[in-house]
Structure formats: C-alpha cells, structure tokens
Amino acid sequence: MSEVPRYDVVVIGAGMSGMYLTYRLRELGLSFRVYEAGTDLGGTWYWNRYPGARFDSESYTYGYSFSEELLEEWEWSEHFSAQPETLSYLNYVADKFDLRKSIQFETRIENATYDEAQNIWEIRTGLSECVQAKFLITAIGVLSAPYIPDFDGIGNFRGGSWHTSLWPHQPVSFGDKNVGVIGTGATAVQMIPEIAKDVGHLTVFQRTANYCVPAGNGPIDAETQLKIKGSYPEIWKRCSETFGCFLHGFDDRSALEVSPETRQAFYEELYQERGFALWLGNFADIMTNNEANETLAEFIREKIHARIDDPKVAGKLVPMDHAFGTKRVPLEHGYYEAYNRENVALVDIRATPIEEITAKGVRTTAAEYEFDIIIYATGFDAVTGAFSNINIRGEGGQLLNDKWIDGPLTYLGLQTAGFPNLFTVVGPHNGSTFCNLPRCIEQNVEWVTACLRYMRDNKIERINPTVEAEEAWTAHVNETVEGTLIPQTDSWFMGANIPGKKRNFLLYAGGSPFFREKCEEIVANGYEGFEFS
Ligand code: NA7
C-alpha cells in the first residue's frame, strides 16, 4: 500500500484567499498543499467569465496590499476592472510569487474527516485520493456554489443553457440568436447591457426589481495612475476605517435631520460618484430607519423613470417591495438604457410566473418564449453553500452540515466548536462577508497564519473554540443585523434565496473595523474563547 501524504496544512481553494494563504504558509515554512477544483487559479475571477463581469470595488482598493513591489508594478486600466484583466492580475501575482507549484488543480475535495485519536484531518478528493493534515483551511469563497432553480422540465431544453458562473471558456457567439436571461441580480445587471449589444433578441425574466446605481467606471489616465501609486498608504488607511473597507464611509448625519433640499443635493452628489457611494457613503440611518430609507428609494425610483423611454417598462423596473440596500446593490453600466433597445424585452415573472422550461424555451403563465440560449443568472447558495458541498466531519463524526442546519454557528467566522484545527477563511459570520473582500481576506489570512505560528512556537497541537464563545459570537452577529433593515427583505444575505434553506443572517454587520479590533483583542487576551491542547 502506498503511504498517505501528510502535510502540516491542507487548503481548499485557490482563489484570492487560497493564493494569499499559499504565500503566507510558505513564508511560515510549513508543509502544505492547496487543492483547487478549477483548471487554474483565480476563484471567483476564474469561474465568472460572463460578459460584463467586473469589480464593484474601485480597482486600486481591490488588489493585494501585502507587497509594495506588486503595487508599484501593477497598473489597473479602469476604475472597475473587468474580469479578464483581474484574472491576468491574479496570474501575474501567481507567477511573481511562484504560487502554482503548491496548488493541485482539477481536484475537488469531497470529504474531510477529523480523526480525534491522531489529531489529524483526513481529506479525500473526488478521485478518492487521500491526504492527511494537522490543519485544514477552507478558502472556498462566499458566492461559489451556483444555484439554478428546480424549474419543471429544465432538462428538456434543446438549446444551450448555463449558469453565469459556469460560463463557457470558449467565446460564445450570440450573432442573431434569441437569448433568455433569468434573474436580475448584480450579475445580470452587469451582463445584460453587454449581451444586448451582441444578440439578435434578448428577453429578461425579472422577479424582483433592484435598486441599481451607476458604477461610474472609466479608464484610469496616466496622471491618476501616478496619483494612485503615490497614495496607497492613504488608500489602505481609508479602507481600514470604513464599515466595509471601501473608500466610502457612512455620513453620521440622519437623512431626516437635514432639509429636503440638502438631502436631495447630497443624493445627487452621491449618484454622480463612483462605486458604492450611494449605499455606503450615505446617511447612516438609510440602513436602520425605514422613513430615511424611503427618501433615498424614491430618489432612485425617479432616476430609473427618467432613464427609461417606455413608462410601462420603467414601472416594472422600479423596486417597490423592499428597502434600498437590504439586498446587495448592483452597480450598473448602462443597465437601464439596455431596456430602451428594440431587441430587449422585459418579462415580469411575478405577474406571470415561469411554469416550465420547455424544449424550445421558457413557458410562463402567459406565453411561451423560444430561445437558442437560456442563461441562468439565478445566484448562489451563498456563504454556507460551498460548505454543504463537502462532507466535513468533526469530533464524534458530526457533520458540519448537520451542525449548521438551523444556521451557522462559529467563533469569529473563523472556527466552529467540535471541528478542531479547522479554519474557515471568509467563513459565515466572519467580518469579511460584508467587506471589500481582499481587504478582509488579508486580515483573515494574516490572523490564521499568526495563530499557526503561535501554536508552533508554543508547541500547541490543537485549537478549538469553546461552545460559550461560539454562542456569544453568534448572538453578537445576530444583534449586529437586528438594528438594521436587512432582515425585512428576502435575500442571499438572509439565506432566503434558496428554497428550504433556513432563514438566517449569514454575514456580519458589525463593520470591518470592529471585527478587526475584536480579532486583535482576542489574541491580546491569550486567544480568549479558544481552547488549546
Ligand atoms: P442574486 O443577487 O442572488 O440574483 C439572483 C437573481 O435570480 C435574482 O434576480 C432572483 O430573483 C432571481 N431568481 C432566483 N431564483 C429564481 C426563481 N426561482 N425564479 C425566477 N428568478 C429567480 O445573484 P447574482 O449572481 O446576481 O449576484 C450574486 C452576488 O454576486 C452579488 O450579490 C454580488 O455580491 C456578486 P429574486 O430577487 O430572488 O426575486
């Protein structure tokens, strides 16, 4: 029998988290292996190749910050980088730091079992290859388990169909084709204007209208490029101070305490700004007070109406059923204008629901639409979905999916009791879930690798949070959201986009600065809430 390879650490996933872990674990001198299901690295930016895929974060706030040399060398061409450029960036990073040699591609991990007697994780791939590691680190992303609704007849369609995050690697020629898109979340909002330019005819099936706001993208000119390169320390400082590690931070004033004229002028100013200014740079009570929120919702509704030629179409695109910002706000690049094109039609599937997918297309309660291609922009089993796809068994053979059946239970979103030596980078209830991700990925990875260093230096073999610490953290996470309007709305934030999934807040709404402070304080108190042995 061949011997089972044994590492100090196994990492699952080679997206931005797994790549940075590779860099830090190597620096630490530990033996490790990274397993990645894709044929190459990049995670989100490897999988999501749909036309129009790009950052919703300003590019210069999104790259890794750990290497000054890298910051000096790399130039983003646009304020919101498109997916091909981002993937090139990640490949550049991988080459520069020689990351690939630690990663095994085309290897999906399906089982990971903790052996209590040996204090070891046994990890199995889909090919039944087995490896062992003292530590297991998941770096499997927040939006990496695609969701396609279980429509009747879905297998009968004779044309091409796929989920946006499983976009073909070969170029798709739309030519004069008839294309249907189901879903109008952040993904569809980026994709629709791009496809509309190329297709014969596009039909969009919308269940819920969203509050989409202009991204304000554009090329970065040479002067701005120089300015960006000269101001990275200020950029990182600004990001570290704001709620979500963006350049935009909430305004302390109440939307209701200023005059209507001041309020309107402020909204207008934010609407013209780049990125999430209107969401995360707005009056803070937009997210906590329905009356305040409604002043902004109404402002955006008027903007939508003004941009759509046909008032009937505008009426369908105007959100009336939820508060602004309680679902992820899509940033758009000419989204509303796409509906002014003659080759684009909008179907309101709340009024006329989809009954089935047929051999020829989509049948709603009102009509059958024939397509050459159907694109499912129907989102993800967010945050916990990627965990559900792996059988992770902890002490006593307990399945993580069973433990989390009523919602995630974690300490800091980094560990879960009964699963010793398992770290969940960007896990549920982790500060990184409501964050300009790379900023929080770096924090998570640095925290975990510092912990591994501490354990090695102090000859500690095992780390496991206490049940009390986990309960307190979970209660705290729920408190952070209870003061906001978020729980009012069904969204992937609440796990409410997946039929049968228990409604539960999956993110962390206490803000990145607080999360970071908490992580540091726990370390300063001798890893309070964790048990070492
Ligand atoms: P989202 O934001 O979850 O959007 C999914 C869309 O698919 C949304 O419009 C849904 O309508 C729609 N959907 C989901 N299920 C159905 C069914 N059964 N019938 C019709 N329509 C359906 O996913 P995205 O990929 O756009 O964005 C995910 C994240 O990626 C985004 O938040 C960013 O962080 C990046 P609904 O609103 O539920 O009525």
Coordinates of C-alpha atoms and ligand atoms in Angstrom, one line a residue:
M1 CA 0.0 0.0 0.0
S2 CA 1.3 3.5 -0.9
E3 CA 1.7 5.8 2.0
V4 CA -0.8 8.6 2.6
P5 CA 0.9 12.0 2.1
R6 CA 0.9 14.0 5.3
Y7 CA 1.1 17.8 5.5
D8 CA 1.0 20.4 8.2
V9 CA -1.8 22.2 6.3
V10 CA -4.2 21.5 3.6
V11 CA -6.0 24.4 2.0
I12 CA -9.2 24.0 -0.1
G13 CA -9.5 26.6 -2.9
A14 CA -7.1 28.7 -4.9
G15 CA -9.0 32.0 -5.3
M16 CA -7.7 35.2 -3.7
S17 CA -7.8 33.6 -0.2
G18 CA -6.1 30.4 -1.2
M19 CA -3.4 32.3 -3.1
Y20 CA -2.6 34.6 -0.2
L21 CA -2.6 31.6 2.2
T22 CA -0.1 29.9 -0.2
Y23 CA 2.2 32.9 0.1
R24 CA 2.0 33.2 3.9
L25 CA 2.2 29.4 4.6
R26 CA 5.3 29.2 2.6
E27 CA 6.8 32.1 4.5
L28 CA 6.0 30.3 7.7
G29 CA 7.9 27.2 6.5
L30 CA 5.1 24.8 6.9
S31 CA 4.4 21.8 4.6
F32 CA 1.1 22.3 2.8
R33 CA -0.9 21.6 -0.3
V34 CA -3.6 23.6 -1.9
Y35 CA -6.5 21.8 -3.8
E36 CA -8.5 23.6 -6.4
A37 CA -11.5 22.3 -8.4
G38 CA -10.8 24.6 -11.4
T39 CA -8.2 24.0 -14.1
D40 CA -6.5 27.2 -12.9
L41 CA -6.4 29.7 -10.0
G42 CA -8.5 32.8 -9.5
G43 CA -11.7 31.5 -7.8
T44 CA -14.5 34.0 -8.5
W45 CA -12.5 35.6 -11.3
Y46 CA -11.7 32.2 -12.8
W47 CA -15.4 31.0 -12.8
N48 CA -17.3 34.2 -13.6
R49 CA -16.5 34.9 -17.2
Y50 CA -19.8 36.3 -18.3
P51 CA -19.7 39.4 -20.5
G52 CA -19.6 42.5 -18.3
A53 CA -18.2 40.7 -15.2
R54 CA -16.1 43.3 -13.3
F55 CA -15.3 44.7 -9.9
D56 CA -17.8 46.6 -7.9
S57 CA -14.9 47.9 -5.8
E58 CA -12.6 50.5 -7.1
S59 CA -9.7 48.5 -8.7
Y60 CA -7.0 50.2 -6.6
T61 CA -8.8 49.2 -3.4
Y62 CA -9.2 45.6 -4.5
G63 CA -5.6 44.3 -5.3
Y64 CA -3.4 42.7 -2.7
S65 CA -1.7 45.2 -0.4
F66 CA 1.0 43.0 1.1
S67 CA 3.7 43.7 -1.5
E68 CA 4.9 47.2 -2.3
E69 CA 6.7 45.9 -5.3
L70 CA 3.5 44.4 -6.6
L71 CA 1.6 47.7 -6.0
E72 CA 4.4 49.5 -7.9
E73 CA 4.4 47.1 -10.8
W74 CA 0.7 46.5 -11.5
E75 CA -1.5 49.1 -13.3
W76 CA -5.2 48.8 -13.4
S77 CA -6.6 50.2 -16.7
E78 CA -10.1 51.0 -15.4
H79 CA -11.6 52.2 -12.1
F80 CA -13.6 49.0 -12.0
S81 CA -11.5 46.3 -13.6
A82 CA -13.2 43.8 -15.9
Q83 CA -12.8 40.1 -15.3
P84 CA -10.2 39.3 -18.0
E85 CA -7.8 42.0 -16.5
T86 CA -8.4 40.8 -13.0
L87 CA -7.6 37.2 -14.0
S88 CA -4.4 38.5 -15.7
Y89 CA -3.6 40.3 -12.4
L90 CA -4.0 37.1 -10.4
N91 CA -1.9 35.2 -12.8
Y92 CA 0.7 37.9 -12.6
V93 CA 0.7 37.5 -8.8
A94 CA 0.9 33.7 -9.0
D95 CA 3.9 33.9 -11.4
K96 CA 5.6 36.6 -9.4
F97 CA 5.4 34.6 -6.1
D98 CA 5.7 31.2 -7.8
L99 CA 2.4 30.1 -6.2
R100 CA 1.3 27.4 -8.7
K101 CA 3.8 24.8 -7.6
S102 CA 1.9 24.4 -4.3
I103 CA -1.5 24.0 -5.9
Q104 CA -3.1 20.9 -7.3
F105 CA -5.7 21.8 -9.9
E106 CA -8.8 19.9 -11.1
T107 CA -9.1 18.3 -7.7
R108 CA -12.4 18.8 -5.9
I109 CA -12.3 17.9 -2.2
E110 CA -15.5 16.0 -1.2
N111 CA -14.7 14.7 2.2
A112 CA -12.7 15.8 5.2
T113 CA -12.8 13.9 8.5
Y114 CA -11.2 14.7 11.8
D115 CA -9.5 11.8 13.5
E116 CA -9.6 12.5 17.2
A117 CA -7.1 9.8 18.2
Q118 CA -4.4 11.1 15.9
N119 CA -5.5 14.8 15.9
I120 CA -5.4 14.7 12.1
W121 CA -7.6 15.7 9.2
E122 CA -8.1 13.1 6.6
I123 CA -9.0 14.7 3.3
R124 CA -10.4 12.9 0.2
T125 CA -10.7 14.1 -3.3
G126 CA -13.4 13.1 -5.7
L127 CA -10.9 10.6 -7.2
S128 CA -10.6 9.0 -3.7
E129 CA -7.1 10.3 -3.4
C130 CA -6.4 10.7 0.3
V131 CA -4.1 13.1 2.2
Q132 CA -3.7 13.9 5.8
A133 CA -3.0 17.3 7.5
K134 CA -2.9 18.6 11.0
F135 CA -4.7 21.8 9.9
L136 CA -7.5 22.2 7.4
I137 CA -8.2 25.6 6.0
T138 CA -11.2 26.3 3.8
A139 CA -10.8 29.1 1.3
I140 CA -13.9 28.3 -0.7
G141 CA -15.5 31.7 -1.1
V142 CA -18.8 33.3 -0.3
L143 CA -20.5 33.0 -3.7
S144 CA -19.1 29.9 -5.2
A145 CA -21.9 27.4 -5.1
P146 CA -24.1 28.3 -8.2
Y147 CA -27.8 28.0 -7.8
I148 CA -30.3 27.1 -10.6
P149 CA -33.9 26.8 -9.6
D150 CA -35.5 23.5 -10.0
F151 CA -37.8 24.6 -12.8
D152 CA -40.1 21.9 -14.2
G153 CA -38.7 20.5 -17.5
I154 CA -35.3 22.1 -17.1
G155 CA -33.6 19.1 -18.8
N156 CA -35.8 19.3 -21.8
F157 CA -34.4 22.5 -23.3
R158 CA -32.7 21.7 -26.7
G159 CA -30.7 24.9 -26.9
G160 CA -27.6 25.9 -25.0
S161 CA -28.0 26.8 -21.3
W162 CA -25.7 27.6 -18.4
H163 CA -25.3 29.4 -15.1
T164 CA -23.4 32.7 -15.3
S165 CA -20.7 31.5 -13.0
L166 CA -20.2 28.4 -15.2
W167 CA -19.7 30.5 -18.4
P168 CA -18.1 28.5 -21.3
H169 CA -14.3 29.1 -21.6
Q170 CA -14.7 29.3 -25.4
P171 CA -16.1 32.6 -26.8
V172 CA -19.9 32.5 -27.1
S173 CA -21.1 33.8 -30.4
F174 CA -24.5 35.5 -29.9
G175 CA -24.9 36.6 -33.5
D176 CA -28.6 36.9 -34.3
K177 CA -29.5 34.4 -31.6
N178 CA -32.5 34.6 -29.4
V179 CA -31.4 34.7 -25.8
G180 CA -33.3 34.5 -22.5
V181 CA -31.8 35.6 -19.2
I182 CA -33.5 34.6 -15.9
G183 CA -32.7 36.8 -12.9
T184 CA -31.9 40.4 -12.4
G185 CA -29.4 40.5 -9.5
A186 CA -25.9 42.1 -9.6
T187 CA -24.6 39.6 -12.1
A188 CA -27.4 40.0 -14.6
V189 CA -27.2 43.8 -14.2
Q190 CA -23.6 43.7 -15.3
M191 CA -24.2 41.2 -18.1
I192 CA -27.4 42.4 -19.7
P193 CA -26.1 45.7 -21.4
E194 CA -23.1 43.8 -22.7
I195 CA -25.1 40.9 -24.3
A196 CA -27.8 43.3 -25.5
K197 CA -25.3 44.9 -27.9
D198 CA -24.5 41.5 -29.5
V199 CA -27.6 39.4 -29.6
G200 CA -30.4 39.2 -32.1
H201 CA -33.0 39.4 -29.3
L202 CA -32.8 39.3 -25.5
T203 CA -35.6 38.6 -23.1
V204 CA -35.1 39.3 -19.4
F205 CA -37.2 37.4 -16.9
Q206 CA -37.4 39.6 -13.7
R207 CA -38.9 38.5 -10.4
T208 CA -37.7 41.4 -8.2
A209 CA -36.7 44.8 -9.5
N210 CA -33.5 46.1 -7.9
Y211 CA -32.1 49.5 -7.0
C212 CA -29.2 49.7 -9.4
V213 CA -26.9 52.6 -9.3
P214 CA -24.3 53.8 -11.7
A215 CA -20.7 52.5 -11.2
G216 CA -19.1 55.5 -12.8
N217 CA -16.5 53.4 -14.5
G218 CA -13.9 54.8 -16.9
P219 CA -10.3 54.4 -17.9
I220 CA -7.6 55.5 -15.5
D221 CA -5.5 58.2 -17.1
A222 CA -1.7 58.5 -16.7
E223 CA -1.9 61.3 -14.2
T224 CA -4.5 59.4 -12.0
Q225 CA -2.3 56.3 -12.2
L226 CA 0.6 58.2 -10.8
K227 CA -1.6 59.6 -8.1
I228 CA -2.9 56.2 -7.1
K229 CA 0.6 54.7 -6.9
G230 CA 1.7 57.5 -4.7
S231 CA -1.2 57.2 -2.3
Y232 CA -1.6 53.5 -1.5
P233 CA -0.8 54.1 2.2
E234 CA -3.7 56.6 2.4
I235 CA -6.0 54.3 0.4
W236 CA -5.4 51.3 2.8
K237 CA -5.8 53.6 5.8
R238 CA -9.1 54.9 4.4
C239 CA -10.3 51.4 3.7
S240 CA -9.3 50.2 7.2
E241 CA -11.5 53.0 8.7
T242 CA -14.8 52.4 6.9
F243 CA -17.6 49.9 7.6
G244 CA -16.9 47.7 4.6
C245 CA -13.3 48.5 3.8
F246 CA -14.3 50.6 0.8
L247 CA -13.3 54.2 0.1
H248 CA -16.9 55.1 1.1
G249 CA -17.8 55.6 4.7
F250 CA -21.2 56.4 6.2
D251 CA -22.1 60.0 7.0
D252 CA -23.1 60.4 10.6
R253 CA -26.0 62.8 9.9
S254 CA -29.5 61.5 9.7
A255 CA -31.3 61.7 6.4
L256 CA -34.2 63.1 8.3
E257 CA -32.4 65.9 10.2
V258 CA -31.3 67.8 7.1
S259 CA -33.6 69.9 4.9
P260 CA -35.2 68.1 1.9
E261 CA -33.1 70.4 -0.4
T262 CA -29.8 69.4 1.3
R263 CA -30.8 65.8 1.2
Q264 CA -31.7 65.8 -2.4
A265 CA -28.4 67.6 -3.3
F266 CA -26.4 65.1 -1.3
Y267 CA -28.1 62.1 -3.1
E268 CA -27.4 63.8 -6.4
E269 CA -23.8 64.2 -5.5
L270 CA -23.5 60.6 -4.4
Y271 CA -25.3 59.4 -7.5
Q272 CA -22.6 61.0 -9.6
E273 CA -19.8 59.5 -7.5
R274 CA -18.1 56.2 -8.3
G275 CA -18.9 52.8 -6.8
F276 CA -21.0 52.2 -3.6
A277 CA -21.1 55.9 -2.6
L278 CA -24.9 56.0 -2.6
W279 CA -25.0 52.9 -0.4
L280 CA -22.0 53.0 1.9
G281 CA -21.3 56.7 1.8
N282 CA -24.8 57.8 2.6
F283 CA -26.6 58.9 5.8
A284 CA -26.0 56.0 8.2
D285 CA -29.8 55.8 9.1
I286 CA -30.5 54.8 5.5
M287 CA -29.8 51.3 6.7
T288 CA -31.7 51.5 10.0
N289 CA -34.7 53.7 9.5
N290 CA -37.5 52.9 7.0
E291 CA -38.5 56.6 6.7
A292 CA -34.9 57.7 6.0
N293 CA -34.5 54.8 3.5
E294 CA -37.7 55.7 1.7
T295 CA -36.3 59.2 0.9
L296 CA -33.4 57.6 -1.0
A297 CA -35.6 54.8 -2.5
E298 CA -37.8 57.5 -4.0
F299 CA -34.8 59.4 -5.4
I300 CA -33.6 56.3 -7.2
R301 CA -37.1 55.4 -8.5
E302 CA -37.2 58.8 -10.1
K303 CA -33.7 58.3 -11.7
I304 CA -34.9 55.0 -13.1
H305 CA -38.1 56.5 -14.6
A306 CA -36.0 59.3 -16.2
R307 CA -33.8 56.8 -17.9
I308 CA -36.4 54.5 -19.5
D309 CA -38.3 55.6 -22.6
D310 CA -41.4 53.4 -22.1
P311 CA -43.2 54.3 -18.8
K312 CA -44.7 50.8 -18.7
V313 CA -41.2 49.2 -18.8
A314 CA -40.0 51.7 -16.2
G315 CA -42.9 50.8 -14.0
K316 CA -41.7 47.2 -13.9
L317 CA -38.0 48.2 -13.3
V318 CA -38.8 50.4 -10.3
P319 CA -38.5 48.5 -7.0
M320 CA -41.5 48.9 -4.7
D321 CA -41.3 45.9 -2.4
H322 CA -38.2 46.3 -0.4
A323 CA -35.9 48.9 1.2
F324 CA -32.8 50.2 -0.6
G325 CA -29.6 48.3 0.4
T326 CA -31.4 45.4 2.1
K327 CA -30.4 43.3 -1.0
R328 CA -26.9 43.6 -2.5
V329 CA -26.9 46.9 -4.5
P330 CA -26.0 46.2 -8.2
L331 CA -23.6 48.7 -9.8
E332 CA -24.6 49.3 -13.4
H333 CA -23.0 50.4 -16.6
G334 CA -25.9 51.4 -18.9
Y335 CA -28.2 48.8 -17.5
Y336 CA -31.4 50.8 -17.7
E337 CA -30.6 52.1 -21.2
A338 CA -30.5 48.5 -22.4
Y339 CA -34.3 48.4 -22.0
N340 CA -34.6 51.2 -24.5
R341 CA -33.2 49.0 -27.2
E342 CA -35.6 47.4 -29.7
N343 CA -34.0 44.0 -29.3
V344 CA -34.6 43.8 -25.5
A345 CA -37.8 42.8 -23.7
L346 CA -38.6 42.6 -20.1
V347 CA -41.0 39.9 -18.6
D348 CA -42.3 40.4 -15.1
I349 CA -42.4 36.9 -13.7
R350 CA -44.0 38.0 -10.5
A351 CA -47.1 38.8 -12.6
T352 CA -46.7 35.9 -15.0
P353 CA -44.5 33.2 -13.3
I354 CA -42.4 30.7 -15.1
E355 CA -44.3 27.4 -15.3
E356 CA -41.7 25.3 -17.0
I357 CA -38.7 25.2 -19.2
T358 CA -39.7 23.5 -22.5
A359 CA -37.7 22.0 -25.4
K360 CA -37.9 25.4 -27.1
G361 CA -37.6 27.9 -24.3
V362 CA -39.5 29.3 -21.3
R363 CA -43.2 29.0 -20.7
T364 CA -44.8 31.4 -18.3
T365 CA -48.4 31.5 -17.3
A366 CA -49.0 34.0 -20.1
A367 CA -46.8 32.8 -23.1
E368 CA -44.1 30.5 -24.4
Y369 CA -40.8 32.2 -25.4
E370 CA -38.5 30.4 -27.8
F371 CA -34.7 30.7 -27.3
D372 CA -31.4 29.5 -28.7
I373 CA -29.7 30.1 -25.4
I374 CA -31.0 30.4 -21.8
I375 CA -28.7 32.0 -19.2
Y376 CA -29.4 31.4 -15.6
A377 CA -28.4 34.5 -13.6
T378 CA -30.1 33.0 -10.6
G379 CA -27.4 33.5 -8.0
F380 CA -25.7 31.3 -5.4
D381 CA -26.3 29.2 -2.4
A382 CA -24.3 31.9 -0.6
V383 CA -21.8 31.6 2.2
T384 CA -22.7 28.2 3.5
G385 CA -23.4 26.5 0.1
A386 CA -19.8 25.7 -0.6
F387 CA -19.5 24.1 2.8
S388 CA -22.6 22.0 2.1
N389 CA -20.9 20.6 -0.9
I390 CA -18.1 19.0 1.2
N391 CA -18.7 16.3 3.9
I392 CA -16.8 17.8 6.7
R393 CA -16.9 15.6 9.8
G394 CA -15.6 16.8 13.2
E395 CA -15.4 15.3 16.7
G396 CA -17.7 12.3 17.2
G397 CA -18.3 12.1 13.4
Q398 CA -20.5 15.1 13.5
L399 CA -21.3 16.5 10.0
L400 CA -20.8 20.3 9.7
N401 CA -23.9 20.5 7.5
D402 CA -25.9 18.9 10.4
K403 CA -24.4 21.3 12.9
W404 CA -25.3 24.3 10.7
I405 CA -28.8 23.0 9.7
D406 CA -30.5 25.9 11.5
G407 CA -27.8 28.4 10.6
P408 CA -24.1 28.7 11.0
L409 CA -22.5 28.6 14.5
T410 CA -19.0 29.9 14.5
Y411 CA -16.5 31.8 16.6
L412 CA -15.4 34.9 14.6
G413 CA -16.5 33.1 11.5
L414 CA -13.0 31.5 11.6
Q415 CA -13.7 28.3 13.6
T416 CA -16.6 26.2 14.8
A417 CA -16.7 24.2 18.0
G418 CA -16.1 20.5 17.6
F419 CA -14.1 20.8 14.5
P420 CA -10.6 21.3 15.9
N421 CA -7.8 22.8 13.7
L422 CA -10.3 23.7 11.0
F423 CA -10.1 27.3 10.0
T424 CA -12.8 28.9 7.7
V425 CA -11.3 31.9 5.9
V426 CA -14.1 34.2 4.8
G427 CA -16.5 31.8 6.6
P428 CA -20.1 32.5 7.7
H429 CA -20.4 35.2 10.3
N430 CA -16.9 36.4 9.5
G431 CA -16.2 40.2 9.2
S432 CA -15.1 39.5 5.7
T433 CA -18.5 38.7 4.4
F434 CA -19.7 42.3 4.3
C435 CA -16.4 43.7 3.1
N436 CA -14.4 44.8 0.1
L437 CA -13.2 41.2 0.1
P438 CA -9.4 41.3 -0.5
R439 CA -9.0 43.7 2.4
C440 CA -10.7 41.3 4.8
I441 CA -9.1 38.2 3.1
E442 CA -5.7 39.6 4.0
Q443 CA -6.8 40.2 7.6
N444 CA -8.3 36.7 7.9
V445 CA -5.2 35.0 6.4
E446 CA -2.8 37.0 8.5
W447 CA -4.8 36.2 11.6
V448 CA -4.9 32.4 10.9
T449 CA -1.2 32.2 9.9
A450 CA -0.2 34.2 13.0
C451 CA -2.2 31.7 15.0
L452 CA -0.4 28.8 13.4
R453 CA 2.9 30.4 14.1
Y454 CA 1.9 30.9 17.8
M455 CA 0.8 27.3 18.1
R456 CA 4.1 26.1 16.6
D457 CA 6.2 28.3 18.8
N458 CA 4.3 27.2 21.9
K459 CA 4.2 23.5 20.9
I460 CA 0.4 23.6 20.8
E461 CA -1.2 20.8 18.8
R462 CA -4.9 21.6 18.8
I463 CA -7.2 24.7 18.7
N464 CA -10.9 24.6 19.2
P465 CA -13.3 27.4 20.2
T466 CA -15.4 26.9 23.3
V467 CA -19.2 26.5 22.9
E468 CA -19.7 29.5 25.1
A469 CA -17.5 31.7 22.9
E470 CA -19.3 30.4 19.8
E471 CA -22.8 31.1 21.3
A472 CA -21.7 34.6 22.3
W473 CA -20.3 35.4 18.9
T474 CA -23.4 34.1 17.1
A475 CA -25.6 36.2 19.4
H476 CA -23.5 39.2 18.7
V477 CA -23.7 38.6 14.9
N478 CA -27.5 38.5 15.1
E479 CA -27.5 41.6 17.2
T480 CA -25.5 43.5 14.6
V481 CA -28.2 42.9 12.0
E482 CA -31.2 43.3 14.2
G483 CA -30.7 47.0 14.3
T484 CA -30.8 47.3 10.5
L485 CA -33.5 46.9 7.9
I486 CA -31.7 43.9 6.3
P487 CA -33.9 41.2 7.9
Q488 CA -37.0 42.7 6.5
T489 CA -36.1 41.5 3.0
D490 CA -35.6 38.1 1.5
S491 CA -32.1 38.0 0.1
W492 CA -29.0 35.8 0.0
F493 CA -27.7 37.8 3.0
M494 CA -30.5 36.1 4.9
G495 CA -30.2 32.7 3.2
A496 CA -33.7 33.4 1.8
N497 CA -32.9 32.9 -1.9
I498 CA -32.7 29.1 -1.6
P499 CA -35.9 27.2 -1.2
G500 CA -35.8 25.1 2.1
K501 CA -32.7 26.9 3.5
K502 CA -33.3 28.1 7.0
R503 CA -33.7 31.9 7.0
N504 CA -30.7 33.2 8.9
F505 CA -28.3 36.1 8.6
L506 CA -25.1 34.7 7.1
L507 CA -22.9 37.7 7.1
Y508 CA -21.5 40.1 9.7
A509 CA -23.0 43.6 10.1
G510 CA -20.8 44.9 12.9
G511 CA -18.4 46.6 10.5
S512 CA -14.8 45.6 9.5
P513 CA -13.0 48.0 12.0
F514 CA -14.9 46.4 14.9
F515 CA -14.3 42.9 13.6
R516 CA -10.6 43.5 13.2
E517 CA -10.3 45.0 16.7
K518 CA -12.2 42.1 18.2
C519 CA -9.8 39.6 16.5
E520 CA -6.8 41.5 17.8
E521 CA -8.3 41.8 21.3
I522 CA -8.9 38.1 21.5
V523 CA -5.2 37.4 20.6
A524 CA -4.0 40.0 23.1
N525 CA -6.1 38.2 25.8
G526 CA -4.3 34.9 25.0
Y527 CA -6.7 33.7 22.3
E528 CA -9.7 34.2 24.6
G529 CA -12.5 31.9 23.7
F530 CA -10.3 29.2 22.1
E531 CA -9.1 26.1 23.9
F532 CA -5.5 25.0 23.2
S533 CA -4.2 21.5 23.9
Ligands
NA7_1 P1 -28.5 37.2 -6.9 O1 -28.3 38.6 -6.5 O2 -28.9 36.3 -5.9 O3 -29.7 37.3 -8.0 C1 -30.3 36.2 -8.5 C2 -31.4 36.6 -9.4 O4 -32.1 35.4 -9.8 C3 -32.5 37.4 -8.7 O5 -33.0 38.4 -9.6 C4 -33.5 36.4 -8.3 O6 -34.8 37.0 -8.1 C5 -33.5 35.5 -9.5 N1 -34.1 34.2 -9.1 C6 -33.6 33.3 -8.2 N2 -34.5 32.3 -8.2 C7 -35.4 32.5 -9.1 C8 -36.5 31.7 -9.5 N3 -36.8 30.5 -8.9 N4 -37.3 32.2 -10.5 C9 -37.0 33.4 -11.0 N5 -36.0 34.2 -10.7 C10 -35.2 33.7 -9.7 O7 -27.3 36.6 -7.7 P2 -26.2 37.3 -8.6 O8 -25.4 36.3 -9.3 O9 -26.9 38.3 -9.5 O10 -25.4 38.1 -7.6 C11 -24.7 37.4 -6.6 C12 -23.7 38.2 -6.0 O11 -22.5 38.2 -6.8 C13 -24.0 39.7 -5.8 O12 -24.7 39.9 -4.7 C14 -22.6 40.3 -5.7 O13 -22.1 40.2 -4.5 C15 -21.8 39.5 -6.7 P3 -35.3 37.5 -6.6 O14 -34.5 38.8 -6.4 O15 -34.9 36.4 -5.7 O16 -36.7 37.7 -6.7

